[in-house]
Amino acid sequence: GAVVSQHPSWVICKSGTSVKIECRSLDFQATTMFWYRQFPKQSLMLMATSNEGSKATYEQGVEKDKFLINHASLTLSTLTVTSAHPEDSSFYICSARPGVAGPDTQYFGPGTRLTVL
Amino acid sequence: GQQVMQIPQYQHVQEGEDFTTYCNSSTTLSNIQWYKQRPGGHPVFLIQLVKSGEVKKQKRLTFQFGEAKKNSSLHITATQTTDVGTYFCAGQFTNAGKSTFGDGTTLTVKP
């Protein structure tokens, strides 16, 4: 149980294009999903917290107009990197937290490796 | 801001030796979680500690939460090559709040 999927697993795009990454909780409802980015050999840096049906809460320094987050249902959150540039190349990981009745832990997706040329 | 410090950054051990990684926070944590990330993989949840002074074991892994709920440790007894990876702690400062990850400790095991 507690499986989180992410799609795509990797993507290569040209500078200036937008990329959408999906995060799905497959066997539980996630009232909260988190989006992280991880640079090589570094820790996970929280970008934003996504709550179903409401606007995402962005961490300081994260441009909300560049990283659009939509949490339209209890099992799906999307991250759109708009007008991507080479410096946006990174490993993007989502995690999902079960609802209030569930354990207070996060289950991570397999990540999406974005390369912007 | 609220930070979770983790040491050491790297640890190289001979197979069979023990390994410990430590996490410290300047402020009291609501709970702390531990994750393992294999090279090229994603973080996998290992355990959550909630109570002051709590000790939990998973086979060769022992997790401790300090009495003041400001520090935690993960100890692996008699490491094996399958233990390689980066171990992260993640602390929550408020219930159901966001988690702040430590920088991770990367363990390599020489057979």
Short mmCIF file of C-alpha atoms in Angstrom, two decimals:
data_model
loop_
_atom_site.label_atom_id
_atom_site.label_comp_id
_atom_site.label_asym_id
_atom_site.label_seq_id
_atom_site.Cartn_x
_atom_site.Cartn_y
_atom_site.Cartn_z
CA GLY A 1 0.00 0.00 0.00
CA ALA A 2 0.85 3.73 0.02
CA VAL A 3 2.09 3.92 -3.56
CA VAL A 4 2.77 7.24 -5.21
CA SER A 5 3.43 7.46 -8.93
CA GLN A 6 4.99 10.25 -10.92
CA HIS A 7 4.85 10.91 -14.62
CA PRO A 8 6.96 11.32 -16.61
CA SER A 9 10.00 9.71 -15.02
CA TRP A 10 12.28 11.83 -17.16
CA VAL A 11 11.87 14.63 -19.65
CA ILE A 12 14.16 16.61 -21.91
CA CYS A 13 12.90 19.88 -23.27
CA LYS A 14 14.09 22.99 -25.02
CA SER A 15 14.60 26.22 -23.18
CA GLY A 16 11.42 28.29 -23.08
CA THR A 17 8.97 25.42 -23.13
CA SER A 18 6.68 24.35 -20.29
CA VAL A 19 6.72 20.94 -18.68
CA LYS A 20 3.96 19.34 -16.62
CA ILE A 21 4.71 16.67 -14.02
CA GLU A 22 1.95 14.58 -12.47
CA CYS A 23 1.92 13.08 -9.01
CA ARG A 24 -0.70 10.49 -8.11
CA SER A 25 -1.47 8.60 -4.93
CA LEU A 26 -2.61 5.23 -6.20
CA ASP A 27 -4.18 3.55 -3.19
CA PHE A 28 -4.96 6.30 -0.74
CA GLN A 29 -6.36 9.80 -0.65
CA ALA A 30 -3.84 12.53 -0.09
CA THR A 31 -5.15 15.74 1.34
CA THR A 32 -1.66 17.15 1.20
CA MET A 33 1.06 16.71 -1.38
CA PHE A 34 4.53 18.17 -1.34
CA TRP A 35 6.84 19.09 -4.18
CA TYR A 36 10.60 18.93 -3.73
CA ARG A 37 13.58 19.41 -5.93
CA GLN A 38 16.86 17.68 -5.40
CA PHE A 39 20.16 18.69 -6.98
CA PRO A 40 22.87 16.03 -7.37
CA LYS A 41 24.26 14.86 -4.05
CA GLN A 42 22.14 17.34 -2.14
CA SER A 43 19.17 17.08 0.14
CA LEU A 44 15.53 17.53 -0.71
CA MET A 45 14.43 21.12 -0.81
CA LEU A 46 10.75 21.73 -0.29
CA MET A 47 9.28 23.90 -3.02
CA ALA A 48 5.64 24.01 -2.07
CA THR A 49 2.86 22.38 -0.13
CA SER A 50 -0.24 21.51 -2.09
CA ASN A 51 -3.60 21.07 -0.42
CA GLU A 52 -6.54 19.66 -2.31
CA GLY A 53 -8.94 22.34 -3.42
CA SER A 54 -6.87 25.30 -2.30
CA LYS A 55 -3.88 27.31 -3.45
CA ALA A 56 -0.45 25.90 -2.90
CA THR A 57 1.82 27.35 -0.25
CA TYR A 58 5.23 28.16 -1.68
CA GLU A 59 8.50 28.23 0.20
CA GLN A 60 10.51 31.40 0.31
CA GLY A 61 12.43 31.97 -2.89
CA VAL A 62 10.24 29.72 -5.04
CA GLU A 63 8.51 31.62 -7.85
CA LYS A 64 4.86 30.64 -7.85
CA ASP A 65 4.33 32.00 -11.35
CA LYS A 66 7.11 29.78 -12.64
CA PHE A 67 6.22 26.62 -10.77
CA LEU A 68 2.46 26.24 -11.09
CA ILE A 69 0.89 23.70 -8.78
CA ASN A 70 -2.60 22.32 -9.10
CA HIS A 71 -4.10 19.85 -6.63
CA ALA A 72 -7.41 19.21 -8.32
CA SER A 73 -8.33 15.96 -6.59
CA LEU A 74 -7.42 13.90 -3.55
CA THR A 75 -5.21 11.68 -5.69
CA LEU A 76 -3.60 14.05 -8.17
CA SER A 77 -1.31 17.05 -8.01
CA THR A 78 0.52 18.58 -10.94
CA LEU A 79 3.61 20.76 -11.13
CA THR A 80 4.10 22.81 -14.28
CA VAL A 81 7.50 24.34 -14.87
CA THR A 82 6.75 27.30 -17.12
CA SER A 83 9.25 28.73 -19.57
CA ALA A 84 11.89 26.28 -18.41
CA HIS A 85 15.56 27.26 -18.50
CA PRO A 86 18.70 25.17 -18.05
CA GLU A 87 18.96 26.19 -14.39
CA ASP A 88 15.60 24.48 -13.81
CA SER A 89 17.20 21.15 -14.66
CA SER A 90 16.84 19.02 -11.56
CA PHE A 91 15.24 16.00 -9.99
CA TYR A 92 11.67 16.83 -8.96
CA ILE A 93 10.05 14.61 -6.37
CA CYS A 94 6.54 14.68 -5.01
CA SER A 95 5.26 13.14 -1.84
CA ALA A 96 1.78 12.53 -0.56
CA ARG A 97 0.47 12.46 2.96
CA PRO A 98 -2.61 10.44 3.79
CA GLY A 99 -5.55 12.25 5.31
CA VAL A 100 -6.00 13.20 8.91
CA ALA A 101 -6.96 9.67 9.89
CA GLY A 102 -3.79 8.23 8.41
CA PRO A 103 -0.19 8.22 9.63
CA ASP A 104 1.63 11.52 9.63
CA THR A 105 4.25 10.39 7.14
CA GLN A 106 5.01 11.12 3.55
CA TYR A 107 5.18 8.61 0.74
CA PHE A 108 7.43 9.64 -2.09
CA GLY A 109 7.01 9.26 -5.80
CA PRO A 110 9.88 7.92 -7.92
CA GLY A 111 10.83 11.39 -9.11
CA THR A 112 11.05 13.13 -12.46
CA ARG A 113 14.39 14.09 -13.92
CA LEU A 114 14.07 17.29 -15.93
CA THR A 115 16.78 18.34 -18.34
CA VAL A 116 16.39 21.68 -20.08
CA LEU A 117 18.61 22.21 -23.09
CA GLY B 1 14.60 29.50 10.15
CA GLN B 2 14.02 26.06 11.58
CA GLN B 3 16.76 23.73 10.49
CA VAL B 4 17.68 20.13 10.99
CA MET B 5 21.41 19.45 11.00
CA GLN B 6 22.66 16.01 10.08
CA ILE B 7 26.14 14.56 10.47
CA PRO B 8 28.33 13.14 9.13
CA GLN B 9 27.88 14.00 5.48
CA TYR B 10 29.72 10.87 4.34
CA GLN B 11 30.67 7.64 6.04
CA HIS B 12 32.80 4.89 4.55
CA VAL B 13 32.84 1.60 6.45
CA GLN B 14 34.09 -1.92 5.98
CA GLU B 15 31.36 -4.50 5.71
CA GLY B 16 30.52 -5.72 9.17
CA GLU B 17 31.34 -2.43 10.91
CA ASP B 18 28.68 -0.34 12.60
CA PHE B 19 27.35 2.98 11.32
CA THR B 20 25.59 5.89 12.99
CA THR B 21 24.09 9.10 11.66
CA TYR B 22 22.87 11.94 13.86
CA CYS B 23 20.29 14.68 13.47
CA ASN B 24 19.96 17.76 15.63
CA SER B 25 17.48 20.58 15.82
CA SER B 26 17.75 23.82 17.74
CA THR B 27 14.05 23.69 18.59
CA THR B 28 11.79 20.93 19.77
CA LEU B 29 10.40 18.62 17.13
CA SER B 30 6.90 17.24 16.97
CA ASN B 31 8.22 14.09 15.37
CA ILE B 32 11.07 12.92 13.19
CA GLN B 33 11.15 10.55 10.27
CA TRP B 34 13.97 8.63 8.66
CA TYR B 35 14.29 7.84 4.96
CA LYS B 36 16.74 5.88 2.83
CA GLN B 37 17.57 6.81 -0.73
CA ARG B 38 19.49 4.33 -2.81
CA PRO B 39 21.74 5.71 -5.56
CA GLY B 40 19.52 6.77 -8.45
CA GLY B 41 16.37 6.10 -6.45
CA HIS B 42 13.82 8.04 -4.45
CA PRO B 43 13.51 8.37 -0.68
CA VAL B 44 11.82 5.45 1.03
CA PHE B 45 10.20 5.90 4.42
CA LEU B 46 11.87 3.87 7.17
CA ILE B 47 10.28 4.96 10.43
CA GLN B 48 8.68 7.75 12.41
CA LEU B 49 9.53 8.62 16.02
CA VAL B 50 7.07 10.63 18.06
CA LYS B 51 7.64 10.10 21.78
CA SER B 52 10.39 11.57 23.89
CA GLY B 53 13.16 9.03 24.43
CA GLU B 54 11.62 6.59 21.99
CA VAL B 55 13.74 3.72 20.68
CA LYS B 56 12.63 1.56 17.79
CA LYS B 57 14.38 -1.32 16.08
CA GLN B 58 14.11 -2.77 12.62
CA LYS B 59 16.39 -5.80 12.38
CA ARG B 60 19.90 -4.28 12.37
CA LEU B 61 18.64 -0.69 12.46
CA THR B 62 18.08 1.14 15.75
CA PHE B 63 16.37 4.54 15.82
CA GLN B 64 16.41 6.85 18.81
CA PHE B 65 14.60 10.08 19.62
CA GLY B 66 16.14 12.24 22.31
CA GLU B 67 14.49 13.03 25.61
CA ALA B 68 14.17 16.68 24.64
CA LYS B 69 12.91 15.75 21.17
CA LYS B 70 15.67 17.80 19.60
CA ASN B 71 17.93 15.05 18.36
CA SER B 72 17.73 11.64 16.81
CA SER B 73 20.04 8.92 15.62
CA LEU B 74 20.04 5.95 13.31
CA HIS B 75 22.45 3.14 14.09
CA ILE B 76 23.14 0.20 11.81
CA THR B 77 24.82 -2.82 13.33
CA ALA B 78 27.15 -4.95 11.20
CA THR B 79 26.65 -3.12 7.92
CA GLN B 80 26.08 -5.00 4.70
CA THR B 81 26.58 -3.87 1.10
CA THR B 82 22.81 -3.60 0.77
CA ASP B 83 22.88 -0.78 3.33
CA VAL B 84 24.58 1.63 0.91
CA GLY B 85 22.67 4.80 0.17
CA THR B 86 21.87 8.17 1.66
CA TYR B 87 19.98 8.31 4.92
CA PHE B 88 17.89 11.39 5.57
CA CYS B 89 16.15 12.53 8.69
CA ALA B 90 13.15 14.82 8.36
CA GLY B 91 11.79 16.75 11.29
CA GLN B 92 8.37 18.22 11.78
CA PHE B 93 8.15 21.21 14.08
CA THR B 94 4.38 21.16 14.33
CA ASN B 95 1.85 18.36 14.00
CA ALA B 96 0.91 17.75 10.37
CA GLY B 97 3.24 20.52 9.34
CA LYS B 98 5.85 20.36 6.63
CA SER B 99 8.98 18.31 7.12
CA THR B 100 12.44 19.81 7.07
CA PHE B 101 15.03 17.44 5.74
CA GLY B 102 18.57 17.11 6.97
CA ASP B 103 21.38 17.13 4.43
CA GLY B 104 21.67 13.36 4.55
CA THR B 105 24.48 10.96 5.34
CA THR B 106 25.81 8.94 2.43
CA LEU B 107 26.99 5.51 3.47
CA THR B 108 29.35 3.42 1.40
CA VAL B 109 30.24 -0.12 2.45
CA LYS B 110 33.42 -1.81 1.29
CA PRO B 111 32.97 -5.57 0.92
#
